[in-house]
Tab-separated table of C-alpha atoms in Angstrom:
chain	number	residue	atom	x	y	z
A	1	MET	CA	-134.127	44.905	-10.504
A	2	ILE	CA	-136.238	46.927	-8.116
A	3	ILE	CA	-137.473	50.416	-7.373
A	4	ARG	CA	-136.433	52.023	-4.107
A	5	LYS	CA	-137.572	55.211	-2.370
A	6	ARG	CA	-135.603	57.466	-0.132
A	7	GLY	CA	-137.576	60.279	1.287
A	8	SER	CA	-139.795	61.469	-1.569
A	9	THR	CA	-137.251	60.403	-4.235
A	10	TYR	CA	-137.515	57.261	-6.288
A	11	PHE	CA	-134.497	55.540	-7.836
A	12	VAL	CA	-133.997	52.291	-9.782
A	13	ASP	CA	-131.582	49.677	-8.494
A	14	TYR	CA	-130.198	46.880	-10.683
A	15	TYR	CA	-127.057	44.814	-11.530
A	16	TYR	CA	-125.283	44.508	-14.855
A	17	HIS	CA	-122.371	42.120	-15.238
A	18	GLY	CA	-122.064	41.903	-11.524
A	19	ARG	CA	-121.844	45.722	-11.099
A	20	ARG	CA	-124.529	47.515	-9.118
A	21	CYS	CA	-126.185	50.368	-10.975
A	22	ARG	CA	-128.412	52.973	-9.316
A	23	GLU	CA	-130.172	55.843	-11.074
A	24	THR	CA	-132.082	58.668	-9.403
A	25	VAL	CA	-135.445	59.300	-11.163
A	26	GLY	CA	-137.369	61.853	-9.121
A	27	ASN	CA	-140.582	61.918	-7.039
A	28	ASN	CA	-142.745	60.087	-9.658
A	29	ARG	CA	-143.023	56.364	-9.120
A	30	LYS	CA	-144.622	55.710	-12.602
A	31	LEU	CA	-141.613	57.375	-14.253
A	32	ALA	CA	-139.354	55.173	-12.111
A	33	GLU	CA	-141.204	52.049	-13.407
A	34	ILE	CA	-140.828	53.183	-17.021
A	35	VAL	CA	-137.057	53.789	-16.518
A	36	LEU	CA	-136.674	50.339	-14.907
A	37	LYS	CA	-138.490	48.584	-17.852
A	38	LYS	CA	-136.415	50.524	-20.294
A	39	ARG	CA	-133.149	49.330	-18.624
A	40	GLN	CA	-134.411	45.703	-18.648
A	41	ILE	CA	-135.077	45.866	-22.393
A	42	GLU	CA	-131.684	47.514	-23.029
A	43	ILE	CA	-129.871	44.860	-21.149
A	44	VAL	CA	-131.755	41.955	-22.872
A	45	GLU	CA	-131.182	43.480	-26.343
A	46	GLY	CA	-127.514	44.288	-25.637
A	47	ARG	CA	-128.052	48.028	-26.075
A	48	PHE	CA	-127.197	48.950	-22.498
A	49	LEU	CA	-123.469	48.287	-23.135
A	50	ASP	CA	-123.681	50.409	-26.292
A	51	LYS	CA	-125.090	53.205	-24.198
A	52	LYS	CA	-122.173	53.041	-21.763
A	53	LYS	CA	-119.705	53.125	-24.721
A	54	ASN	CA	-121.207	56.373	-25.897
A	55	GLU	CA	-119.815	58.199	-22.990
A	56	ARG	CA	-117.031	60.257	-24.472
A	57	ILE	CA	-114.193	60.467	-22.009
A	58	LYS	CA	-110.872	61.293	-23.543
A	59	PHE	CA	-107.792	59.441	-22.208
A	60	GLU	CA	-105.935	62.576	-21.377
A	61	ASP	CA	-108.935	64.067	-19.494
A	62	PHE	CA	-109.320	60.973	-17.372
A	63	ALA	CA	-105.555	60.927	-16.782
A	64	GLU	CA	-105.913	64.364	-15.003
A	65	GLU	CA	-108.863	63.055	-13.037
A	66	PHE	CA	-106.865	59.900	-12.097
A	67	LEU	CA	-104.054	61.978	-10.785
A	68	SER	CA	-106.200	64.443	-8.786
A	69	LEU	CA	-108.603	61.922	-7.243
A	70	HIS	CA	-106.357	58.888	-6.821
A	71	SER	CA	-102.657	59.436	-7.154
A	72	LYS	CA	-102.115	62.663	-5.301
A	73	PRO	CA	-104.406	61.916	-2.246
A	74	ASN	CA	-103.370	58.248	-1.854
A	75	LYS	CA	-99.760	57.794	-3.034
A	76	LYS	CA	-96.646	59.196	-1.513
A	77	SER	CA	-94.887	58.518	-4.835
A	78	TRP	CA	-97.626	60.192	-6.888
A	79	GLN	CA	-95.077	62.119	-8.999
A	80	SER	CA	-94.085	58.711	-10.551
A	81	ASP	CA	-97.566	58.537	-12.061
A	82	VAL	CA	-97.177	62.068	-13.341
A	83	TYR	CA	-93.865	61.164	-14.963
A	84	ASN	CA	-95.209	57.829	-16.446
A	85	LEU	CA	-98.265	59.536	-17.910
A	86	ARG	CA	-96.036	62.026	-19.731
A	87	ASN	CA	-94.756	59.079	-21.752
A	88	ILE	CA	-98.112	57.229	-21.984
A	89	THR	CA	-100.584	60.049	-22.860
A	90	PRO	CA	-99.154	61.036	-26.263
A	91	PHE	CA	-99.837	57.487	-27.503
A	92	PHE	CA	-103.406	57.390	-26.414
A	93	LYS	CA	-104.284	61.088	-26.655
A	94	GLY	CA	-107.537	61.905	-28.410
A	95	ARG	CA	-109.076	58.499	-27.925
A	96	ASN	CA	-112.125	57.829	-25.737
A	97	LEU	CA	-111.583	55.257	-23.020
A	98	TYR	CA	-114.053	52.843	-24.522
A	99	GLU	CA	-112.109	52.913	-27.835
A	100	ILE	CA	-108.904	51.629	-26.244
A	101	THR	CA	-108.344	47.866	-26.834
A	102	THR	CA	-105.957	45.267	-25.436
A	103	HIS	CA	-104.308	45.297	-28.758
A	104	ASP	CA	-103.598	49.067	-28.467
A	105	ILE	CA	-101.921	48.505	-25.084
A	106	GLU	CA	-99.900	45.631	-26.462
A	107	LYS	CA	-98.774	47.881	-29.316
A	108	TYR	CA	-97.767	50.621	-26.802
A	109	LYS	CA	-95.687	47.996	-24.859
A	110	ALA	CA	-93.949	46.852	-28.060
A	111	GLU	CA	-93.159	50.400	-29.268
A	112	ARG	CA	-92.032	51.596	-25.865
A	113	SER	CA	-89.694	48.667	-25.612
A	114	LYS	CA	-87.922	49.812	-28.848
A	115	LYS	CA	-87.368	53.358	-27.609
A	116	GLU	CA	-83.775	54.509	-27.110
A	117	ILE	CA	-82.541	56.914	-24.450
A	118	ILE	CA	-79.312	58.866	-24.243
A	119	LEU	CA	-77.103	57.894	-21.243
A	120	ALA	CA	-76.616	60.756	-18.774
A	121	GLY	CA	-73.201	62.257	-18.970
A	122	ARG	CA	-72.274	60.179	-22.006
A	123	PRO	CA	-73.334	62.080	-25.153
A	124	GLY	CA	-73.736	59.826	-28.200
A	125	CYS	CA	-74.252	56.684	-26.067
A	126	VAL	CA	-77.728	55.252	-26.194
A	127	LYS	CA	-79.569	52.242	-24.871
A	128	LEU	CA	-83.047	50.704	-25.075
A	129	ILE	CA	-85.644	51.457	-22.558
A	130	SER	CA	-85.391	48.812	-19.803
A	131	PRO	CA	-88.174	46.221	-19.204
A	132	ALA	CA	-88.571	47.642	-15.692
A	133	THR	CA	-89.401	51.119	-17.071
A	134	VAL	CA	-91.936	49.660	-19.531
A	135	ASN	CA	-93.499	47.662	-16.725
A	136	ARG	CA	-93.909	50.858	-14.621
A	137	ASP	CA	-95.771	52.380	-17.523
A	138	LEU	CA	-98.010	49.307	-17.816
A	139	ALA	CA	-98.671	49.335	-14.139
A	140	THR	CA	-99.845	52.947	-14.301
A	141	ILE	CA	-102.125	52.111	-17.308
A	142	LYS	CA	-103.607	49.079	-15.500
A	143	THR	CA	-104.296	51.069	-12.312
A	144	MET	CA	-105.803	53.955	-14.196
A	145	LEU	CA	-108.131	51.793	-16.254
A	146	ASN	CA	-109.129	49.761	-13.206
A	147	LYS	CA	-110.102	53.033	-11.539
A	148	ALA	CA	-112.150	53.911	-14.676
A	149	VAL	CA	-114.130	50.667	-14.138
A	150	GLU	CA	-114.453	51.228	-10.406
A	151	TRP	CA	-115.796	54.741	-10.971
A	152	GLY	CA	-118.350	53.619	-13.613
A	153	LYS	CA	-116.579	55.284	-16.561
A	154	LEU	CA	-115.757	51.957	-18.263
A	155	GLU	CA	-117.381	48.511	-18.330
A	156	ASN	CA	-114.182	46.453	-18.466
A	157	SER	CA	-110.450	47.178	-18.448
A	158	PRO	CA	-108.651	46.387	-21.689
A	159	ALA	CA	-105.429	46.154	-19.743
A	160	LYS	CA	-106.581	43.185	-17.645
A	161	ASN	CA	-104.881	40.454	-19.590
A	162	VAL	CA	-101.846	42.483	-20.677
A	163	LYS	CA	-98.687	40.832	-19.203
A	164	PHE	CA	-95.698	42.544	-17.838
A	165	LEU	CA	-92.241	42.076	-19.490
A	166	ARG	CA	-89.785	39.685	-18.020
A	167	GLU	CA	-87.220	41.577	-16.032
A	168	PRO	CA	-83.673	40.558	-15.332
A	169	ASN	CA	-82.496	39.912	-11.828
A	170	GLY	CA	-82.365	43.052	-9.769
A	171	ARG	CA	-79.116	45.089	-9.940
A	172	LEU	CA	-76.926	44.766	-6.855
A	173	ARG	CA	-73.925	47.068	-6.936
A	174	TYR	CA	-72.134	47.698	-3.656
A	175	LEU	CA	-68.740	48.979	-2.524
A	176	GLU	CA	-65.951	46.996	-1.011
A	177	LYS	CA	-64.353	48.351	2.161
A	178	GLU	CA	-61.352	49.807	0.283
A	179	GLU	CA	-63.743	51.589	-2.087
A	180	ILE	CA	-65.647	53.061	0.866
A	181	LYS	CA	-62.474	54.512	2.335
A	182	ARG	CA	-61.543	55.965	-1.025
A	183	LEU	CA	-64.979	57.474	-1.656
A	184	LEU	CA	-65.122	59.126	1.793
A	185	SER	CA	-61.584	60.575	1.326
A	186	ASN	CA	-62.853	62.305	-1.943
A	187	CYS	CA	-66.238	63.592	-0.699
A	188	SER	CA	-66.579	67.279	-0.165
A	189	ALA	CA	-67.493	68.532	3.340
A	190	ARG	CA	-71.011	69.217	1.965
A	191	ILE	CA	-71.828	65.631	1.156
A	192	LYS	CA	-69.531	63.563	3.312
A	193	PRO	CA	-71.874	63.205	6.259
A	194	ILE	CA	-74.718	62.336	3.784
A	195	VAL	CA	-72.552	59.503	2.348
A	196	ILE	CA	-71.593	58.339	5.837
A	197	LEU	CA	-75.293	58.133	6.802
A	198	ALA	CA	-76.166	56.183	3.744
A	199	VAL	CA	-73.307	53.665	4.034
A	200	PHE	CA	-73.585	53.081	7.843
A	201	THR	CA	-77.373	53.187	8.272
A	202	GLY	CA	-78.895	52.255	4.972
A	203	MET	CA	-81.202	55.234	4.891
A	204	ARG	CA	-82.697	56.180	1.614
A	205	ARG	CA	-81.819	59.432	-0.209
A	206	GLY	CA	-85.160	61.101	0.625
A	207	GLU	CA	-84.981	60.035	4.223
A	208	ILE	CA	-81.471	61.531	4.574
A	209	LEU	CA	-82.292	64.862	2.753
A	210	GLY	CA	-85.502	65.197	4.657
A	211	LEU	CA	-83.868	64.545	8.088
A	212	LYS	CA	-84.679	67.058	10.775
A	213	TRP	CA	-82.652	67.701	14.009
A	214	HIS	CA	-85.579	66.847	16.243
A	215	ASP	CA	-85.640	63.349	14.651
A	216	ILE	CA	-82.204	62.569	16.058
A	217	ASP	CA	-81.699	61.248	19.651
A	218	PHE	CA	-77.902	61.456	20.143
A	219	GLN	CA	-78.111	60.133	23.675
A	220	ARG	CA	-79.787	56.888	22.695
A	221	GLY	CA	-78.120	56.767	19.251
A	222	ILE	CA	-81.364	56.559	17.375
A	223	ILE	CA	-82.770	58.384	14.339
A	224	TYR	CA	-86.586	58.275	14.193
A	225	LEU	CA	-88.051	58.154	10.688
A	226	LEU	CA	-91.746	59.069	10.722
A	227	ASP	CA	-92.258	59.381	6.996
A	228	THR	CA	-90.757	56.323	5.090
A	229	LYS	CA	-91.273	54.990	1.641
A	230	ASN	CA	-93.621	52.168	2.800
A	231	GLY	CA	-95.469	54.471	5.204
A	232	THR	CA	-94.314	52.923	8.454
A	233	LYS	CA	-92.319	54.441	11.239
A	234	ARG	CA	-88.724	53.210	11.597
A	235	GLU	CA	-85.889	53.484	14.128
A	236	VAL	CA	-82.414	53.781	12.623
A	237	PHE	CA	-79.465	52.969	14.887
A	238	MET	CA	-76.305	55.074	14.797
A	239	ASN	CA	-72.812	53.933	15.588
A	240	ASP	CA	-70.161	56.361	17.037
A	241	PHE	CA	-68.843	57.179	13.498
A	242	VAL	CA	-72.296	58.359	12.380
A	243	LYS	CA	-72.985	60.297	15.571
A	244	LYS	CA	-69.628	62.168	15.378
A	245	SER	CA	-70.156	63.035	11.592
A	246	LEU	CA	-73.633	64.512	12.440
A	247	ILE	CA	-72.348	66.515	15.384
A	248	LYS	CA	-69.938	68.226	13.059
A	249	VAL	CA	-72.665	69.300	10.672
A	250	PHE	CA	-73.406	73.063	10.930
A	251	LYS	CA	-76.752	73.702	12.357
A	252	HIS	CA	-78.702	76.441	10.626
A	253	PRO	CA	-80.244	78.797	13.248
A	254	GLU	CA	-83.591	79.060	11.419
A	255	SER	CA	-83.934	75.664	9.741
A	256	PRO	CA	-85.078	72.378	11.237
A	257	TYR	CA	-83.211	70.444	8.396
A	258	VAL	CA	-79.938	68.752	9.038
A	259	PHE	CA	-78.800	69.184	5.420
A	260	CYS	CA	-79.728	72.513	4.067
A	261	ASN	CA	-78.577	75.442	1.941
A	262	LYS	CA	-77.729	78.904	3.245
A	263	ASP	CA	-81.321	79.947	3.049
A	264	GLY	CA	-82.362	76.949	5.242
A	265	LYS	CA	-84.034	74.984	2.588
A	266	PRO	CA	-83.205	71.227	2.391
A	267	TYR	CA	-80.943	69.872	-0.350
A	268	HIS	CA	-82.895	68.475	-3.290
A	269	ASP	CA	-80.089	67.200	-5.470
A	270	ILE	CA	-76.606	66.210	-4.621
A	271	ARG	CA	-75.894	64.111	-7.723
A	272	LYS	CA	-73.273	66.433	-9.196
A	273	SER	CA	-71.183	66.512	-6.080
A	274	PHE	CA	-71.565	62.793	-5.582
A	275	PHE	CA	-70.538	62.084	-9.143
A	276	THR	CA	-67.504	64.246	-8.796
A	277	ALA	CA	-66.432	62.203	-5.642
A	278	LEU	CA	-67.031	58.935	-7.516
A	279	LYS	CA	-64.941	60.180	-10.485
A	280	LYS	CA	-62.043	61.146	-8.165
A	281	SER	CA	-62.243	57.728	-6.511
A	282	GLY	CA	-62.226	55.792	-9.744
A	283	ILE	CA	-65.598	54.238	-9.020
A	284	LEU	CA	-67.797	53.526	-12.089
A	285	ASN	CA	-71.367	52.408	-12.632
A	286	PHE	CA	-72.484	53.439	-9.239
A	287	ARG	CA	-75.537	55.406	-7.901
A	288	LEU	CA	-76.331	57.131	-4.640
A	289	HIS	CA	-78.952	54.450	-3.926
A	290	ASP	CA	-76.219	51.807	-4.158
A	291	LEU	CA	-74.879	53.112	-0.834
A	292	ARG	CA	-77.970	51.497	0.731
A	293	HIS	CA	-77.043	48.241	-1.066
A	294	THR	CA	-73.567	48.646	0.316
A	295	PHE	CA	-74.966	48.803	3.832
A	296	GLY	CA	-77.032	45.592	3.356
A	297	SER	CA	-74.172	43.720	1.595
A	298	GLN	CA	-71.566	44.520	4.157
A	299	LEU	CA	-73.904	43.385	6.939
A	300	ALA	CA	-74.488	40.131	5.107
A	301	MET	CA	-70.757	39.579	4.563
A	302	SER	CA	-70.212	40.217	8.251
A	303	GLY	CA	-72.458	37.346	9.128
A	304	ILE	CA	-75.588	39.308	10.236
A	305	ASP	CA	-78.729	37.184	9.790
A	306	ILE	CA	-81.124	37.984	6.979
A	307	ASN	CA	-84.066	38.944	9.191
A	308	THR	CA	-81.962	41.498	11.106
A	309	ILE	CA	-80.787	43.010	7.861
A	310	ARG	CA	-84.417	43.230	6.735
A	311	GLU	CA	-85.433	45.159	9.902
A	312	LEU	CA	-82.427	47.481	9.714
A	313	LEU	CA	-83.177	48.239	5.959
A	314	GLY	CA	-86.994	48.623	6.739
A	315	HIS	CA	-88.150	46.050	4.315
A	316	LYS	CA	-91.731	44.836	4.770
A	317	ASP	CA	-91.127	41.748	2.564
A	318	ILE	CA	-88.055	39.580	3.296
A	319	ARG	CA	-87.915	38.687	-0.460
A	320	MET	CA	-86.435	42.144	-0.915
A	321	THR	CA	-83.640	41.283	1.582
A	322	LEU	CA	-82.805	37.892	0.147
A	323	ARG	CA	-80.800	39.496	-2.609
A	324	TYR	CA	-77.985	39.852	0.002
A	325	SER	CA	-78.165	36.268	1.200
A	326	HIS	CA	-75.744	34.865	-1.335
A	327	LEU	CA	-73.035	37.280	0.038
A	328	SER	CA	-73.081	35.571	3.426
A	329	GLN	CA	-71.538	32.171	2.745
A	330	ASP	CA	-71.977	30.802	6.232
A	331	TYR	CA	-75.364	32.240	7.277
A	332	LYS	CA	-77.247	28.992	6.359
A	333	LYS	CA	-74.710	26.989	8.271
A	334	ARG	CA	-74.990	29.256	11.260
A	335	ALA	CA	-78.770	28.876	11.097
A	336	VAL	CA	-78.607	25.060	11.447
A	337	ASP	CA	-75.919	25.411	14.174
A	338	ILE	CA	-78.248	27.605	16.161
A	339	LEU	CA	-80.989	25.082	15.669
A	340	GLY	CA	-78.803	22.451	17.127
A	341	VAL	CA	-78.087	24.603	20.081
A	342	ASN	CA	-81.736	25.373	20.691
A	343	MET	CA	-82.868	21.738	20.331
A	344	GLY	CA	-80.336	20.647	22.954
A	345	THR	CA	-77.332	18.286	22.945
A	346	ASN	CA	-78.956	14.966	23.950
A	347	TRP	CA	-79.560	13.801	20.404
A	348	ALA	CA	-76.096	14.698	19.120
A	349	GLN	CA	-73.192	12.286	19.305
A	350	GLU	CA	-70.985	15.027	20.610
A	351	PRO	CA	-72.009	17.883	22.941
A	352	VAL	CA	-72.712	21.175	21.416
A	353	SER	CA	-71.790	24.382	23.189
A	354	ASP	CA	-74.836	26.230	24.436
A	355	LYS	CA	-73.206	29.555	23.770
A	356	THR	CA	-73.787	31.169	20.397
A	357	GLU	CA	-71.549	33.854	19.009
A	358	LYS	CA	-72.850	37.314	19.578
A	359	ILE	CA	-72.276	39.942	16.861
A	360	ASP	CA	-71.953	43.619	17.705
A	361	ILE	CA	-73.445	45.361	14.639
A	362	SER	CA	-71.762	48.637	15.567
A	363	GLN	CA	-68.378	46.915	14.912
A	364	VAL	CA	-69.206	45.518	11.491
A	365	PHE	CA	-67.409	48.363	9.665
A	366	GLU	CA	-64.776	49.019	12.416
A	367	ASP	CA	-61.828	48.379	10.180
A	368	ILE	CA	-62.890	51.137	7.697
A	369	ALA	CA	-60.525	54.018	8.140
A	370	VAL	CA	-62.036	57.295	9.195
A	371	VAL	CA	-60.643	59.935	6.861
């Protein structure tokens, strides 16, 4: 604990529970000494913590501060925090941050897990909130309270030792080749090129709907994505089928967007049209994002190696891509065969060909009929 001076201003500098605390006093050194001694006594007698607890910051007020100072400036997906806090805030509303305990958060987790939701498009059918949904809420609470500690609003986070729920293995729904043909034949002209892009490039919904003409290089067959989910630039390769479908898209004279309304504004929601195409095709339990899974799955079943699939999908972590590995029955065998070729043939009892099979990715879906 020391007294510092900057210019003509004195301030006290000390640590409490490993956190550095600094208080500006003024231009009077004697007053600074009195404040420092007072803080020493408060810490020894345990009254300093009580003083911090007396700061009345309502959960809902800090939630707004959290969104404006952290989520919106730093997160591309900040709207997910807004959505999660709509569910979280009513439970904690009216309480000061220091009043919230680990038990309260565990209680929220338990009650949230028992909530039921009505299935979209299926009136009268309900299901429990999924563990993944509850975990997203818990992640928001943890981040928010950690920021409260970081910003000096709270001594310790009561969410620190709260554990996430166990989640089942990730859902992997994809279309077989015959289903892809059937779906494309039932898509309206408005959404057919969007579905083609998703199936044959693995682009995400937001990447497709936000696509602009200047991002497409038809000569080189590349789509340049500058604003992706993980914040990195990515190059997406187009086969001839994708290029031809994009060339047929009407180009709005005053809009840079590839897929836009008559007023030039980009599409925001194509779920209704997509659901209609699925219904006509007899395809159940399928989402637009599953077209991305279809791309990865068909690549795996065509013998493309996992790391190439990872790069094509734009995954930073290969663990996200490994979900497709079980679909490629021979990719592990191919891996050890390649190792044998690279190590040479001297150690083997029989010579191994030094030529490895080359796979043309553009031909992976060549037998899918163009409708």
